[in-house]
Amino acid sequence: MLLPVRRELLATIEEQAMVASLLAKIVGEILQGRESAHSMRLVDLDQRREDLHRRGMATVVSIFGGRVGADEVHHTLETLDRVAARLFRTARGVHLLASDTDEACRSMLEVIQRATERLLQGYTRLAYGSLAAELDAEVAIRSRDVLEAGRAGNSTAVPACPAEGCADDGTCAVAGVADPARSRRIDELYANLSDISHELAGAGTILKRWVRQLSGSAHDSATGSLRCSLFDQGVVVI
């Protein structure tokens, strides 16, 4: 079976997705008061994120050099690094809002958690040549739409911003939060989670293309023909 990306790069991408998934879980635990925002686990994961990013970039250079063909790999490595970095920063700041977050925030975070878990599963399935990875990619892609619909008030699963009223400048006064600074932080949290979902959707879109490419390679192998991969410099056989 042909893979559309080198084994060592895919292994790094899997690890990046795992770090992002663990960080998303920690954010949820902090909101529930079951994890410290200053725990060593957070620090270790952020260090792991940096190490993986450096390793991934170095591997891309060593495999592809200046040749065309690494764009989607590079983009995926960068995207997952940004997701993990955003989640780390969120974890370090969300403890200040733990008592003020609501069902909308928790629902948004659950969407993020599920998307990171399914991306990780998708990369693992891809490594084994499973076309079921496309289902995981779709979950990540849909996470963006779920959060956008929720913020617009079009989803009961993720309600719109729980505001008593919004000023002309768009600043919302959140129920039960008297401090305008805390209200802004909650609004920033919503925006941050929304940005993360956009990043995850982008990674999911690339994963879906890789699965389709793998599917095409498998089909052409079965018919005895040869197919040039977008990652022709990095195709491996398993």
Tab-separated table of C-alpha atoms in Angstrom:
chain	number	residue	atom	x	y	z
A	1	MET	CA	0.000	0.000	0.000
A	2	LEU	CA	1.347	3.453	-0.897
A	3	LEU	CA	1.342	6.303	1.588
A	4	PRO	CA	1.197	9.924	0.353
A	5	VAL	CA	3.722	11.112	2.960
A	6	ARG	CA	6.960	9.782	4.421
A	7	ARG	CA	6.687	7.488	7.424
A	8	GLU	CA	8.919	9.622	9.683
A	9	LEU	CA	6.973	12.776	8.876
A	10	LEU	CA	3.652	11.073	9.495
A	11	ALA	CA	4.940	9.803	12.842
A	12	THR	CA	5.820	13.375	13.832
A	13	ILE	CA	2.405	14.604	12.705
A	14	GLU	CA	0.756	11.885	14.791
A	15	GLU	CA	2.719	12.992	17.850
A	16	GLN	CA	1.770	16.619	17.246
A	17	ALA	CA	-1.891	15.640	17.106
A	18	MET	CA	-1.480	13.675	20.332
A	19	VAL	CA	0.028	16.699	22.106
A	20	ALA	CA	-2.841	18.889	20.884
A	21	SER	CA	-5.387	16.318	22.051
A	22	LEU	CA	-3.808	16.102	25.514
A	23	LEU	CA	-3.705	19.894	25.822
A	24	ALA	CA	-7.378	20.149	24.856
A	25	LYS	CA	-8.224	17.659	27.611
A	26	ILE	CA	-6.178	19.628	30.134
A	27	VAL	CA	-8.051	22.829	29.280
A	28	GLY	CA	-11.290	20.989	30.048
A	29	GLU	CA	-9.878	19.665	33.327
A	30	ILE	CA	-8.777	23.158	34.372
A	31	LEU	CA	-12.276	24.461	33.714
A	32	GLN	CA	-13.584	21.709	36.000
A	33	GLY	CA	-11.007	22.506	38.682
A	34	ARG	CA	-9.254	19.140	38.264
A	35	GLU	CA	-5.965	20.435	36.881
A	36	SER	CA	-3.616	23.314	37.706
A	37	ALA	CA	-2.838	25.844	35.009
A	38	HIS	CA	0.757	25.766	36.261
A	39	SER	CA	1.212	21.997	36.327
A	40	MET	CA	4.420	20.394	35.120
A	41	ARG	CA	2.344	18.353	32.683
A	42	LEU	CA	1.510	21.535	30.776
A	43	VAL	CA	5.117	22.663	30.703
A	44	ASP	CA	6.291	19.251	29.512
A	45	LEU	CA	3.709	19.166	26.726
A	46	ASP	CA	4.671	22.622	25.512
A	47	GLN	CA	8.314	21.599	25.439
A	48	ARG	CA	7.300	18.493	23.519
A	49	ARG	CA	5.411	20.698	21.072
A	50	GLU	CA	8.496	22.781	20.386
A	51	ASP	CA	10.688	19.701	19.957
A	52	LEU	CA	8.244	18.107	17.512
A	53	HIS	CA	8.005	21.283	15.475
A	54	ARG	CA	11.780	21.529	15.156
A	55	ARG	CA	12.052	17.839	14.278
A	56	GLY	CA	9.313	18.063	11.680
A	57	MET	CA	10.777	21.130	9.982
A	58	ALA	CA	14.245	19.557	9.913
A	59	THR	CA	12.851	16.356	8.405
A	60	VAL	CA	10.990	18.284	5.690
A	61	VAL	CA	14.223	20.052	4.725
A	62	SER	CA	16.243	16.824	4.723
A	63	ILE	CA	13.693	14.971	2.574
A	64	PHE	CA	12.477	17.634	0.178
A	65	GLY	CA	15.175	20.294	0.266
A	66	GLY	CA	14.024	23.053	-2.066
A	67	ARG	CA	11.892	20.753	-4.216
A	68	VAL	CA	8.198	21.326	-4.733
A	69	GLY	CA	5.885	18.867	-3.030
A	70	ALA	CA	6.190	19.534	0.680
A	71	ASP	CA	3.619	22.324	0.956
A	72	GLU	CA	0.838	20.282	2.540
A	73	VAL	CA	3.201	18.484	4.898
A	74	HIS	CA	4.742	21.785	5.955
A	75	HIS	CA	1.297	23.350	6.399
A	76	THR	CA	0.090	20.447	8.536
A	77	LEU	CA	3.161	20.594	10.778
A	78	GLU	CA	2.720	24.353	11.223
A	79	THR	CA	-1.025	24.095	11.779
A	80	LEU	CA	-0.816	21.446	14.480
A	81	ASP	CA	1.949	23.421	16.185
A	82	ARG	CA	-0.234	26.545	16.229
A	83	VAL	CA	-3.191	24.556	17.596
A	84	ALA	CA	-1.088	23.145	20.433
A	85	ALA	CA	0.451	26.549	21.187
A	86	ARG	CA	-2.990	28.177	21.324
A	87	LEU	CA	-4.300	25.436	23.600
A	88	PHE	CA	-1.274	25.854	25.884
A	89	ARG	CA	-1.890	29.597	26.168
A	90	THR	CA	-5.581	28.933	26.714
A	91	ALA	CA	-4.768	26.512	29.535
A	92	ARG	CA	-2.531	29.087	31.206
A	93	GLY	CA	-5.257	31.712	31.175
A	94	VAL	CA	-8.547	29.853	31.405
A	95	HIS	CA	-8.248	29.178	35.159
A	96	LEU	CA	-9.087	32.853	35.707
A	97	LEU	CA	-12.460	32.228	34.074
A	98	ALA	CA	-13.276	28.789	35.455
A	99	SER	CA	-16.133	30.029	37.626
A	100	ASP	CA	-17.613	32.174	34.834
A	101	THR	CA	-17.585	29.879	31.836
A	102	ASP	CA	-20.933	28.508	30.734
A	103	GLU	CA	-22.412	25.660	28.759
A	104	ALA	CA	-21.567	27.383	25.471
A	105	CYS	CA	-17.881	27.461	26.326
A	106	ARG	CA	-17.874	23.869	27.530
A	107	SER	CA	-19.659	22.733	24.374
A	108	MET	CA	-17.172	24.581	22.194
A	109	LEU	CA	-14.301	22.942	24.029
A	110	GLU	CA	-15.886	19.501	23.593
A	111	VAL	CA	-15.970	20.122	19.839
A	112	ILE	CA	-12.263	21.012	19.919
A	113	GLN	CA	-11.441	17.929	21.978
A	114	ARG	CA	-13.313	15.639	19.618
A	115	ALA	CA	-11.676	17.207	16.555
A	116	THR	CA	-8.150	16.741	17.945
A	117	GLU	CA	-8.918	13.145	18.930
A	118	ARG	CA	-10.280	12.319	15.491
A	119	LEU	CA	-7.341	13.951	13.715
A	120	LEU	CA	-4.989	11.804	15.785
A	121	GLN	CA	-7.028	8.725	14.917
A	122	GLY	CA	-7.053	9.742	11.267
A	123	TYR	CA	-3.279	10.051	11.031
A	124	THR	CA	-2.900	6.685	12.743
A	125	ARG	CA	-5.345	5.092	10.315
A	126	LEU	CA	-3.540	6.677	7.377
A	127	ALA	CA	-0.253	5.188	8.599
A	128	TYR	CA	-1.888	1.759	8.392
A	129	GLY	CA	-3.345	2.481	4.980
A	130	SER	CA	-6.936	2.677	6.219
A	131	LEU	CA	-9.285	4.760	4.085
A	132	ALA	CA	-11.530	5.165	7.156
A	133	ALA	CA	-9.240	8.092	8.012
A	134	GLU	CA	-11.466	10.189	5.763
A	135	LEU	CA	-14.247	9.911	8.360
A	136	ASP	CA	-11.914	11.352	10.984
A	137	ALA	CA	-10.942	14.158	8.641
A	138	GLU	CA	-14.608	15.038	8.136
A	139	VAL	CA	-15.135	15.414	11.903
A	140	ALA	CA	-12.241	17.872	12.090
A	141	ILE	CA	-13.544	19.796	9.090
A	142	ARG	CA	-17.049	20.032	10.526
A	143	SER	CA	-15.770	21.369	13.862
A	144	ARG	CA	-15.374	24.798	12.278
A	145	ASP	CA	-18.963	24.845	11.033
A	146	VAL	CA	-20.326	23.626	14.377
A	147	LEU	CA	-18.612	26.404	16.292
A	148	GLU	CA	-19.541	29.075	13.765
A	149	ALA	CA	-23.161	27.972	13.789
A	150	GLY	CA	-23.167	27.930	17.568
A	151	ARG	CA	-21.771	31.431	17.897
A	152	ALA	CA	-24.364	32.666	15.416
A	153	GLY	CA	-27.104	31.149	17.560
A	154	ASN	CA	-28.075	28.540	14.971
A	155	SER	CA	-27.185	25.491	17.076
A	156	THR	CA	-28.700	24.257	20.303
A	157	ALA	CA	-25.626	22.108	20.922
A	158	VAL	CA	-23.373	25.150	21.141
A	159	PRO	CA	-25.448	28.228	22.100
A	160	ALA	CA	-24.569	31.724	21.016
A	161	CYS	CA	-22.483	34.011	23.210
A	162	PRO	CA	-24.420	34.169	26.527
A	163	ALA	CA	-24.712	37.909	26.642
A	164	GLU	CA	-27.250	40.103	28.428
A	165	GLY	CA	-26.531	42.753	25.831
A	166	CYS	CA	-23.807	43.966	23.509
A	167	ALA	CA	-22.461	47.469	23.215
A	168	ASP	CA	-22.002	49.236	19.881
A	169	ASP	CA	-18.350	48.219	19.855
A	170	GLY	CA	-19.382	44.560	19.999
A	171	THR	CA	-18.296	43.991	23.603
A	172	CYS	CA	-20.717	41.631	25.327
A	173	ALA	CA	-21.744	41.867	28.955
A	174	VAL	CA	-21.770	38.255	30.089
A	175	ALA	CA	-24.342	37.263	32.658
A	176	GLY	CA	-22.916	37.123	36.142
A	177	VAL	CA	-19.669	38.873	35.225
A	178	ALA	CA	-19.466	42.397	36.595
A	179	ASP	CA	-15.839	43.063	35.653
A	180	PRO	CA	-15.558	44.305	32.040
A	181	ALA	CA	-12.026	42.907	31.856
A	182	ARG	CA	-13.290	39.423	32.699
A	183	SER	CA	-16.063	39.828	30.151
A	184	ARG	CA	-13.478	40.643	27.495
A	185	ARG	CA	-11.413	37.618	28.491
A	186	ILE	CA	-14.402	35.330	28.040
A	187	ASP	CA	-15.130	36.857	24.655
A	188	GLU	CA	-11.469	36.336	23.728
A	189	LEU	CA	-11.765	32.720	24.848
A	190	TYR	CA	-14.683	32.160	22.470
A	191	ALA	CA	-12.699	33.771	19.632
A	192	ASN	CA	-9.621	31.685	20.438
A	193	LEU	CA	-11.568	28.420	20.401
A	194	SER	CA	-13.142	29.461	17.117
A	195	ASP	CA	-9.704	30.136	15.623
A	196	ILE	CA	-8.501	26.722	16.816
A	197	SER	CA	-11.441	25.058	15.086
A	198	HIS	CA	-10.491	26.805	11.823
A	199	GLU	CA	-6.948	25.471	12.141
A	200	LEU	CA	-8.219	21.945	12.827
A	201	ALA	CA	-10.552	22.142	9.848
A	202	GLY	CA	-7.602	23.108	7.642
A	203	ALA	CA	-5.598	20.124	8.865
A	204	GLY	CA	-8.647	17.915	8.298
A	205	THR	CA	-8.972	19.138	4.721
A	206	ILE	CA	-5.377	18.145	3.968
A	207	LEU	CA	-5.824	14.791	5.693
A	208	LYS	CA	-8.875	14.154	3.533
A	209	ARG	CA	-6.837	14.871	0.392
A	210	TRP	CA	-4.132	12.479	1.570
A	211	VAL	CA	-6.710	9.742	2.087
A	212	ARG	CA	-8.160	10.360	-1.379
A	213	GLN	CA	-4.622	10.229	-2.786
A	214	LEU	CA	-4.004	6.960	-0.946
A	215	SER	CA	-7.255	5.603	-2.319
A	216	GLY	CA	-6.203	6.522	-5.856
A	217	SER	CA	-2.786	4.917	-5.372
A	218	ALA	CA	-4.393	1.717	-4.131
A	219	HIS	CA	-6.753	1.659	-7.102
A	220	ASP	CA	-3.963	2.196	-9.611
A	221	SER	CA	-1.810	-0.464	-7.961
A	222	ALA	CA	-4.668	-2.918	-8.261
A	223	THR	CA	-4.996	-2.210	-11.999
A	224	GLY	CA	-1.273	-2.486	-12.569
A	225	SER	CA	-0.802	1.156	-13.592
A	226	LEU	CA	1.551	3.732	-12.111
A	227	ARG	CA	0.374	6.947	-10.491
A	228	CYS	CA	2.533	9.992	-9.706
A	229	SER	CA	1.955	11.201	-6.158
A	230	LEU	CA	1.921	14.835	-5.127
A	231	PHE	CA	4.442	13.591	-2.603
A	232	ASP	CA	6.487	11.679	-5.162
A	233	GLN	CA	9.664	12.530	-3.281
A	234	GLY	CA	8.229	11.042	-0.109
A	235	VAL	CA	6.146	8.018	-0.980
A	236	VAL	CA	6.837	4.931	1.102
A	237	VAL	CA	5.609	1.389	0.760
A	238	ILE	CA	4.138	-0.472	3.724
